GROMACS .gro file of C-alpha atoms in nm:
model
  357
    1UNK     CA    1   0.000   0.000   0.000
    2UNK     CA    2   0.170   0.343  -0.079
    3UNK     CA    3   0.109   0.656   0.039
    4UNK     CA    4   0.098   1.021   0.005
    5UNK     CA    5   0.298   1.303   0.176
    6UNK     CA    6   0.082   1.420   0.530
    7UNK     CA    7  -0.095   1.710   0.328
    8UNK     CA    8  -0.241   1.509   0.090
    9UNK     CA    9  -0.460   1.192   0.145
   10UNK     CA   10  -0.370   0.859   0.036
   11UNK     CA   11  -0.398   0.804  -0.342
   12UNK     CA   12  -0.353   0.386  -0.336
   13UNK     CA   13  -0.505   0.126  -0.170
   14UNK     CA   14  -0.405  -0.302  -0.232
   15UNK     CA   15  -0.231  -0.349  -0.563
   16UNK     CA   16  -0.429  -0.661  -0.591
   17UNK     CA   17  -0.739  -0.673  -0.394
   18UNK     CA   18  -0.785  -1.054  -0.427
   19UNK     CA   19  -0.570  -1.112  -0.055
   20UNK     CA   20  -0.642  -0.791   0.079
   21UNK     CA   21  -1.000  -0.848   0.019
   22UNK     CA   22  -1.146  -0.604   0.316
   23UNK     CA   23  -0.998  -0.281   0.239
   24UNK     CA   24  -1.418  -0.163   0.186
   25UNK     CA   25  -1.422  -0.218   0.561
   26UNK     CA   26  -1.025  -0.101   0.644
   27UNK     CA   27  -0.985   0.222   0.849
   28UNK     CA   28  -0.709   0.326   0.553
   29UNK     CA   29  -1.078   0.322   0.291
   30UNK     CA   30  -1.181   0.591   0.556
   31UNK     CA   31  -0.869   0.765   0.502
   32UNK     CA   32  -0.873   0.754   0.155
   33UNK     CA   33  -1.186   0.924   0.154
   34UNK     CA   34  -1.154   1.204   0.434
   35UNK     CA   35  -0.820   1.264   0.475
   36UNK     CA   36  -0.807   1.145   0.852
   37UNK     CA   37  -0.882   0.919   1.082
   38UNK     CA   38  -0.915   0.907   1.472
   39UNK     CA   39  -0.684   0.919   1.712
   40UNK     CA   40  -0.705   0.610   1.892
   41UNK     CA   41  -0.653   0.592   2.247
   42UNK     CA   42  -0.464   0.337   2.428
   43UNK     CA   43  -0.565   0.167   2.786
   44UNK     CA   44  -0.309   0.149   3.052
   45UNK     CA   45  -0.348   0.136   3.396
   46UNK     CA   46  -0.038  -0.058   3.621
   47UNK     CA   47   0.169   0.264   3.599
   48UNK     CA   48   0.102   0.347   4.020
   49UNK     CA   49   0.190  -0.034   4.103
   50UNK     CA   50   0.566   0.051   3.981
   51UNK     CA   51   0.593   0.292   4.281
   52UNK     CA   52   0.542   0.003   4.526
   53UNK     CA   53   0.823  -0.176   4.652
   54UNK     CA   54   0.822  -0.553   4.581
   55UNK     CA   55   0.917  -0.788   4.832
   56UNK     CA   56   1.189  -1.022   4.754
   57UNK     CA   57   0.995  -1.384   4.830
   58UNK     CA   58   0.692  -1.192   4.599
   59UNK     CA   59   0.955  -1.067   4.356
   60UNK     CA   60   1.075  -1.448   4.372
   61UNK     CA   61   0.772  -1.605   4.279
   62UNK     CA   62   0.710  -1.341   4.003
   63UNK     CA   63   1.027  -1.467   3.842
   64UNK     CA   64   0.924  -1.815   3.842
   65UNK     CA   65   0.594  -1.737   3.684
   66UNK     CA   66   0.766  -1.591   3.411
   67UNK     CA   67   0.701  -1.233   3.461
   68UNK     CA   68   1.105  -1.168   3.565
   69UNK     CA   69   1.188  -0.962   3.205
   70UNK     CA   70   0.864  -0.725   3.237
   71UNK     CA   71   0.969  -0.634   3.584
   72UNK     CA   72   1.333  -0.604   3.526
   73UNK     CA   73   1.213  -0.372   3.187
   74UNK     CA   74   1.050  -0.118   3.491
   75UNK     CA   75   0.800   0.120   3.400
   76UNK     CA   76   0.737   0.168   3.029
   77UNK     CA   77   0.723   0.555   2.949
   78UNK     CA   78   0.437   0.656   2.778
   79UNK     CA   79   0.242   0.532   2.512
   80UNK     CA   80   0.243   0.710   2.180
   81UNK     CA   81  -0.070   0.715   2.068
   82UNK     CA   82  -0.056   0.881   1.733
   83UNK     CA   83   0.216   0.643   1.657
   84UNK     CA   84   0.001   0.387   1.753
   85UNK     CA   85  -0.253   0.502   1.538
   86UNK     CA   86  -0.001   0.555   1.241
   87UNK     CA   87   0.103   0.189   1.259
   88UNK     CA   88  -0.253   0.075   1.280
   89UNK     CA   89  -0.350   0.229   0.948
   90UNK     CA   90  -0.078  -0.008   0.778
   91UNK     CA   91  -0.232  -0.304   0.969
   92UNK     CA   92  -0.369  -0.586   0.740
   93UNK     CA   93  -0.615  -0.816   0.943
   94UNK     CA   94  -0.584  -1.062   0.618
   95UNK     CA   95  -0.207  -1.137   0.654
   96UNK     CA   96  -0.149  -1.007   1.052
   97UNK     CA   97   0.112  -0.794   0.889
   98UNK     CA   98   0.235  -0.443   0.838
   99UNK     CA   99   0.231  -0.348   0.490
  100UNK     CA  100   0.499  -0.098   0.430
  101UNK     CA  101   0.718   0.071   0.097
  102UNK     CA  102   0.981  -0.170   0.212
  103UNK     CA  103   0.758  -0.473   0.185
  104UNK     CA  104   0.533  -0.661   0.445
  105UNK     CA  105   0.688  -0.664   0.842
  106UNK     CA  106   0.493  -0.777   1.211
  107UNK     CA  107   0.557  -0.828   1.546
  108UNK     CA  108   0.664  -1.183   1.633
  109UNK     CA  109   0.694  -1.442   1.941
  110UNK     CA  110   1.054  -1.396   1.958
  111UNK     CA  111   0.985  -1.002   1.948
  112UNK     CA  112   0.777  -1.049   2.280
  113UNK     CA  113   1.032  -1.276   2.411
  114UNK     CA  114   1.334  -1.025   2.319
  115UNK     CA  115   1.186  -0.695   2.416
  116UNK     CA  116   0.964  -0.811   2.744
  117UNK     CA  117   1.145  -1.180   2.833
  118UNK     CA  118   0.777  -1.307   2.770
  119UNK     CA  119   0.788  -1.718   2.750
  120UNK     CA  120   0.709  -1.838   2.377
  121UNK     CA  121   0.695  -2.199   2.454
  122UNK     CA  122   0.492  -2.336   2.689
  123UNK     CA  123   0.113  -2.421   2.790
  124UNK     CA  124  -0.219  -2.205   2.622
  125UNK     CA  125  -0.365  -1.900   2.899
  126UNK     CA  126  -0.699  -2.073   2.816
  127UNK     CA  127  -0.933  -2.207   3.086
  128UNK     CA  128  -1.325  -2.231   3.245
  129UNK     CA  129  -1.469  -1.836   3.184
  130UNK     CA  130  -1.728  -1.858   3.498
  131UNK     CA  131  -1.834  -1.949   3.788
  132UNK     CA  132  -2.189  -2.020   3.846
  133UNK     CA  133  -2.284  -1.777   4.091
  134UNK     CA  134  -2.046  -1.437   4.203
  135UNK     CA  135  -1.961  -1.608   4.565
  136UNK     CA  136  -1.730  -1.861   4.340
  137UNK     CA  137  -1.547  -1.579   4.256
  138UNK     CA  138  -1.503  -1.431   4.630
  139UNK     CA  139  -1.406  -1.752   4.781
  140UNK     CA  140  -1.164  -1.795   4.477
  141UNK     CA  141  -1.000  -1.484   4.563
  142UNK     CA  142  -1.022  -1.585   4.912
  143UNK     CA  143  -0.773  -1.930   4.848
  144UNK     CA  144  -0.550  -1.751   4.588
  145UNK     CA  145  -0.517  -1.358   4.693
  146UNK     CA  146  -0.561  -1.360   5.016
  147UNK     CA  147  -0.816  -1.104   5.035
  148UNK     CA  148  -1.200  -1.092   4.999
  149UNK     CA  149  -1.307  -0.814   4.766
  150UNK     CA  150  -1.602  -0.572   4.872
  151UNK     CA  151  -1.812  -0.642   4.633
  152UNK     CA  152  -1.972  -0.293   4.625
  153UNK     CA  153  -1.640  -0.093   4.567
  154UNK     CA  154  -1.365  -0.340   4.441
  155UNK     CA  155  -1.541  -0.546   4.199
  156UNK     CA  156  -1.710  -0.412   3.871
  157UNK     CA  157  -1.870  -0.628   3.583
  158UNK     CA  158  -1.715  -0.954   3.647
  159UNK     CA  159  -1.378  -0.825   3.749
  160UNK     CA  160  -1.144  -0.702   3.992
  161UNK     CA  161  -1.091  -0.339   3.993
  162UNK     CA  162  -0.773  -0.260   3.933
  163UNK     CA  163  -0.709   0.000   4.145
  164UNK     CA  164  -0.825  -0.209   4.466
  165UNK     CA  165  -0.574  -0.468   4.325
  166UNK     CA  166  -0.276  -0.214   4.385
  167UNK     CA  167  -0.393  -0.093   4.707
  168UNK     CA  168  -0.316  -0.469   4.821
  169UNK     CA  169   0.000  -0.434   4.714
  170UNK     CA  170   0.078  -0.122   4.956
  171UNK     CA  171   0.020  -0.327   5.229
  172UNK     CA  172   0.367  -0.501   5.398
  173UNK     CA  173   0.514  -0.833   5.428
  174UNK     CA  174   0.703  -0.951   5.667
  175UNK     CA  175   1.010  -1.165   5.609
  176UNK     CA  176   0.919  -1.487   5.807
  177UNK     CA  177   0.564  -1.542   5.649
  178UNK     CA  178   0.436  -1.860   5.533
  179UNK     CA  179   0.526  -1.897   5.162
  180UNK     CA  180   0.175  -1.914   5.019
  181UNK     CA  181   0.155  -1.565   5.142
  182UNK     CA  182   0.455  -1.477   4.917
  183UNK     CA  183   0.265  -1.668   4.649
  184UNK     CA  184  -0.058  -1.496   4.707
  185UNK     CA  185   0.073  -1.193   4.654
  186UNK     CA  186   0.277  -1.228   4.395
  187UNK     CA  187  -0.064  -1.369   4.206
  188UNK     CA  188  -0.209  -0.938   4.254
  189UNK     CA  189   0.120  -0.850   4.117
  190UNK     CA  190   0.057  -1.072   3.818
  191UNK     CA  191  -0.345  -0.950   3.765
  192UNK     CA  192  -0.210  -0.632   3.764
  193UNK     CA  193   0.098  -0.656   3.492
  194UNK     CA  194  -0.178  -0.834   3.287
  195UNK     CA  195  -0.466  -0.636   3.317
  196UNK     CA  196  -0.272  -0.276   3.338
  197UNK     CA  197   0.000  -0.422   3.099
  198UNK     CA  198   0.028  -0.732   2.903
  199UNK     CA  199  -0.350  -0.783   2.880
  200UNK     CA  200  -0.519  -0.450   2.912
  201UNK     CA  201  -0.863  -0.439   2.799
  202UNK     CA  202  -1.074  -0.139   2.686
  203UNK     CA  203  -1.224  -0.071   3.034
  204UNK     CA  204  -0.835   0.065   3.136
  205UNK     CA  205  -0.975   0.001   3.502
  206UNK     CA  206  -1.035  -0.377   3.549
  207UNK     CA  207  -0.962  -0.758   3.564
  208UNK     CA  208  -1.142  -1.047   3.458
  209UNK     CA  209  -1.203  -1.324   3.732
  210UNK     CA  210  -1.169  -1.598   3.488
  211UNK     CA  211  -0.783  -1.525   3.478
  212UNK     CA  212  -0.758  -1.643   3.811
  213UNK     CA  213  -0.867  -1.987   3.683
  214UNK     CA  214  -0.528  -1.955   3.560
  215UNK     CA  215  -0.291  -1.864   3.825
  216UNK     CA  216  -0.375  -2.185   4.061
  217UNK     CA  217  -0.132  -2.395   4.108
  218UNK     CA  218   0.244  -2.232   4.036
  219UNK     CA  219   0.368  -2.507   3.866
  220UNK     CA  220   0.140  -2.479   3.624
  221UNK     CA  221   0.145  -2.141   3.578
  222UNK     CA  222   0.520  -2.081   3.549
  223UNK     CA  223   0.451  -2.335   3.215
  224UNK     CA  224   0.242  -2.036   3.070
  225UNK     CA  225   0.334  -1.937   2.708
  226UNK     CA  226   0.240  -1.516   2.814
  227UNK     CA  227   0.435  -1.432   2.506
  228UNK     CA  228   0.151  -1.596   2.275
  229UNK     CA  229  -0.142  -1.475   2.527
  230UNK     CA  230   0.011  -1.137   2.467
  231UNK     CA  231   0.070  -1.167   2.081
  232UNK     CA  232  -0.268  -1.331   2.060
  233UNK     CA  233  -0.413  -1.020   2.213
  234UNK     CA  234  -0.207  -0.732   2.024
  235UNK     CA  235  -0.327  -0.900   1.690
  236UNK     CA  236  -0.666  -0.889   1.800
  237UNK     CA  237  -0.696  -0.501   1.907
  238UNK     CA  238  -0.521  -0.458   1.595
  239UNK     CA  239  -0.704  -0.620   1.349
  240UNK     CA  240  -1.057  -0.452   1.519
  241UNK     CA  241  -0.877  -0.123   1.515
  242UNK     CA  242  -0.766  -0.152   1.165
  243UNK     CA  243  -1.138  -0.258   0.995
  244UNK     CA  244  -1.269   0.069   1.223
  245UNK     CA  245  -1.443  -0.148   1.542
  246UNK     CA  246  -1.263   0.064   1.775
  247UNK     CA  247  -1.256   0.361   1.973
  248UNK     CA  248  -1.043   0.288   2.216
  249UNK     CA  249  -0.732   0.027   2.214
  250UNK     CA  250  -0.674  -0.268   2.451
  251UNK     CA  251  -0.416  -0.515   2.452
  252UNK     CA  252  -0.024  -0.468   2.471
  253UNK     CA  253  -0.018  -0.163   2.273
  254UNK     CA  254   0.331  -0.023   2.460
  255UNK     CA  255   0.512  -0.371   2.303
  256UNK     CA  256   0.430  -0.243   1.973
  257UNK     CA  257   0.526   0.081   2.054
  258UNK     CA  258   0.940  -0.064   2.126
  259UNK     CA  259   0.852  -0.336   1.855
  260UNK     CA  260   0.850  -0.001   1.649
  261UNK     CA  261   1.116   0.177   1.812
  262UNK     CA  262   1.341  -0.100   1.775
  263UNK     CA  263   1.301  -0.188   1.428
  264UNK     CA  264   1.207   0.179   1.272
  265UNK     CA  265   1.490   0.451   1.439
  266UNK     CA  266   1.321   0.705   1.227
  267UNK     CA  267   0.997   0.667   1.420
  268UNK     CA  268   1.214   0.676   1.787
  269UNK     CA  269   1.147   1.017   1.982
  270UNK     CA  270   1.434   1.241   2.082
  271UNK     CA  271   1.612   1.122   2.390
  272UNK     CA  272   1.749   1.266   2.635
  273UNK     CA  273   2.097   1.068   2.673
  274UNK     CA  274   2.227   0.776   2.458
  275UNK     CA  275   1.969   0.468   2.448
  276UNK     CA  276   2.155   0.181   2.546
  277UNK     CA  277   2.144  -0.161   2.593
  278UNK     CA  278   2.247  -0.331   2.928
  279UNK     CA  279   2.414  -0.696   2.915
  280UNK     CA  280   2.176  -0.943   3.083
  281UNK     CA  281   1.855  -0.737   3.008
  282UNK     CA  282   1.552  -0.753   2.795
  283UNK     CA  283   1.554  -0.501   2.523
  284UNK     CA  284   1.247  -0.339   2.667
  285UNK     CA  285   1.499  -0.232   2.917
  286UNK     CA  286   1.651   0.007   2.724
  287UNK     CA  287   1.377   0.214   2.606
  288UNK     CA  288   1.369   0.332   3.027
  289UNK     CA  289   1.450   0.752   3.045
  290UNK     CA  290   1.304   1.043   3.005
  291UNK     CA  291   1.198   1.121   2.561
  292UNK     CA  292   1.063   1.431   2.414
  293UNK     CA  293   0.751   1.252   2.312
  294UNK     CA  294   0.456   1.518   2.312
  295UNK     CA  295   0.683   1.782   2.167
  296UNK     CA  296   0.458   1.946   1.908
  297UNK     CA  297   0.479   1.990   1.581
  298UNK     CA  298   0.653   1.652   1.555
  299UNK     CA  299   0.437   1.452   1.766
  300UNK     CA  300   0.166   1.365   1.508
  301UNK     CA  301  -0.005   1.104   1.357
  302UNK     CA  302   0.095   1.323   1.022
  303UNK     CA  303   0.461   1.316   1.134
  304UNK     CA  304   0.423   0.965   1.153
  305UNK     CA  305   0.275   0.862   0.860
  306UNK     CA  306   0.504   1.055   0.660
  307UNK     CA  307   0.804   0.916   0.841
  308UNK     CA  308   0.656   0.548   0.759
  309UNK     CA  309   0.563   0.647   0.350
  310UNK     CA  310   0.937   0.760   0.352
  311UNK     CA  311   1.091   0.454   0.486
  312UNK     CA  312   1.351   0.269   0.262
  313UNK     CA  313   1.530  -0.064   0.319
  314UNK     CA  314   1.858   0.036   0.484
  315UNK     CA  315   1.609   0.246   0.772
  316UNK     CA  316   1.413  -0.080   0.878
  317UNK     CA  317   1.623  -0.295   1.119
  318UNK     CA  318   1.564  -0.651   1.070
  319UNK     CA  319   1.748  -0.810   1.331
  320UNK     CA  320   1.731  -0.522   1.602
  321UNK     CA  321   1.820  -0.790   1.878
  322UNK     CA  322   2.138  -1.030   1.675
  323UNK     CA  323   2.446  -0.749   1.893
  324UNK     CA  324   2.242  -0.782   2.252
  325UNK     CA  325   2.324  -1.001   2.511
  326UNK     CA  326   2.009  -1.133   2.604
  327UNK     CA  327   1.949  -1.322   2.975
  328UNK     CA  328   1.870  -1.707   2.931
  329UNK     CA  329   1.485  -1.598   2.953
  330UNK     CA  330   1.507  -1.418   2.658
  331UNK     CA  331   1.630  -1.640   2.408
  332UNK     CA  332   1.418  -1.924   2.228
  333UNK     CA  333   1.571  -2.224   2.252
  334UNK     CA  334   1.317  -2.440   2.111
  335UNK     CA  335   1.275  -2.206   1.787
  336UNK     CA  336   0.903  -2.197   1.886
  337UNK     CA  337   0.927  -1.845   1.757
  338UNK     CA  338   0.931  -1.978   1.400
  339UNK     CA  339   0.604  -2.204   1.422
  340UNK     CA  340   0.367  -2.101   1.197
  341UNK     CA  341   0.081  -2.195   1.421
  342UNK     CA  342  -0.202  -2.006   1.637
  343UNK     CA  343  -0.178  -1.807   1.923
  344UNK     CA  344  -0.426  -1.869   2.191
  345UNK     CA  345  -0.563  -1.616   2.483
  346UNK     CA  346  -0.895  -1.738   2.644
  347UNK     CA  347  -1.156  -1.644   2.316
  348UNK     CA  348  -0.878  -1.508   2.123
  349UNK     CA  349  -0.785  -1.732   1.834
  350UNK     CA  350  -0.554  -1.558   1.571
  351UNK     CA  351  -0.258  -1.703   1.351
  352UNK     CA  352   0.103  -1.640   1.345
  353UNK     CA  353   0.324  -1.662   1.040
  354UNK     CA  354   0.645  -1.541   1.112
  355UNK     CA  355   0.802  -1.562   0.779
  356UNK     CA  356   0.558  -1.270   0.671
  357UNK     CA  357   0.777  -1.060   0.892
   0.00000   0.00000   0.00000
């Protein structure tokens, strides 16, 4: 698909409409037509749990459920929304694929396992959605949180809010506890990474119940494949995004956002300081520091899509990650990464073809 300079609309749409078959329905149509499109907004809510200090049998237990490389990455800066929207526009929900002048890119498993140290083998996030009656759910979070939510002001819609989620975490541990204490409340510290982080929904402010169906017994969940849950999720929110079912953006939204960063420098905002990467670390790591995202005119969905219309082959990194010395939990052994197979998250169903990328 190419594309005109940011004061003129886009003049082409598919070459050959016979793959891309829904571009009637695709938010770039819209473009084509008007000469805009919305600004979509993007749903992120763990930011305040980053301020809380993590105790080091919880911090423990986080590792071994796989969740070490997010934590170690810190708190993400923020998301770029008109970037975000930029990218969307070249989203294809027929080929889960970029399409850009340089050819056709996406985000794979070994991207999530490179930038956030996100597992790419392992065992589906898939399980029972419900309960039969709401005091399931209470005695649930009883046996694995510790804590009975009030159902009045902590609950909302079949989920835990989030914010009553981090107030649990502001509340010490001592260093003698029983471990299933440790283990307890390391599980809050995982609902919120994936409801605020890794699997954000469009509500921004809560998380599902049925995930705790998932986070029973730790040595099942520290088999988890959360790089495929949150692959499985991005392509989802991007594919409704792209044919125009979306206002407002959930899933993982801020791994695209470094996906980009890291493979596109001429997308990257202005730092302040060198960007480097530290031995031993997940790539997300580096992205930590203080940007001059925001600073307007350049901040624009217009800057953006120029800046991906003008991109030529030498200014698209393929193999952003081949100089980095990458922790044990970052690299894919097994070459999962490859499999052209499907990535599952609960309902979420969608296909991964990593040689399109």
């Amino acid at each position: 698909m190419e594309t005109s300079s940011s004061s003129e609309q886009l003049l082409y749409g598919p070459e050959d409409p016979s793959l891309l078959n829904l571009q009637k329905h695709h938010i770039s149509h819209k473009l084509m037509k008007e000469g805009t499109t919305q600004v979509f907004k993007v749903r992120r809510t763990e930011s305040k749990t980053w301020d809380v200090e993590i105790h080091e049998n919880v911090r423990y237990w986080l590792d071994v459920f796989g969740f070490k490389g997010v934590i170690d990455c810190g708190k993400p800066m923020k998301v770029d929304n008109e970037l975000i929207t930029a990218l969307i526009e070249r989203w294809r929900p027929e080929t889960h694929t970029f399409h850009l002048p340089i050819g056709e890119t996406t985000i794979t498993l070994e991207d999530v396992q490179a930038i956030w140290g996100l597992r790419a083998d392992g065992r589906v996030f898939t399980g029972r959605d419900y309960h039969d009656n709401f005091s399931d759910w209470t005695s649930k979070c009883r046996d694995l949180l510790g804590w009975i939510p009030d159902t009045s002001t902590e609950t909302k819609q079949g989920g835990l809010l989030m914010t009553a989620l981090i107030n649990q975490t502001r509340m010490p541990l001592g260093d003698d506890l029983p471990m299933y204490v440790y283990i307890q409340r390391a599980r809050i510290h995982a609902l919120i990474l994936l409801g605020g982080l890794i699997l954000p929904d469009t509500t921004g402010c809560k998380v599902p119940f049925m995930w705790l169906n998932g986070l029973g017994d730790p040595e099942e969940v520290k088999n988890i494949s959360w790089g495929s849950a949150a692959l499985a999720y991005l392509y989802h929110y991007l594919c409704e995004a792209s044919m125009d079912k979306r206002k407002e953006l959930g899933g993982p939204m801020m791994l695209l956002q470094l996906w980009a960063w890291e493979r596109m420098p001429t997308l990257r905002p202005a730092f302040i300081g060198p960007v480097v990467h530290e031995p031993y670390t997940p790539c997300g790591a580096r992205w930590k520091g203080t940007t001059q995202i925001g600073n307007a005119p350049r901040h624009s969905v217009e800057h953006y899509r120029d800046q991906i219309s003008l991109i030529r082959p030498g200014q698209f990194i393929w193999t952003p990650y081949a100089h980095c010395i990458l922790p044990d939990y970052c690299n894919d052994v097994t070459g999962c990464s490859l499999c052209e197979t499907y990535l599952v998250c609960w309902a979420y169903v969608e296909a991964h073809e990593p040689g399109r990328g």
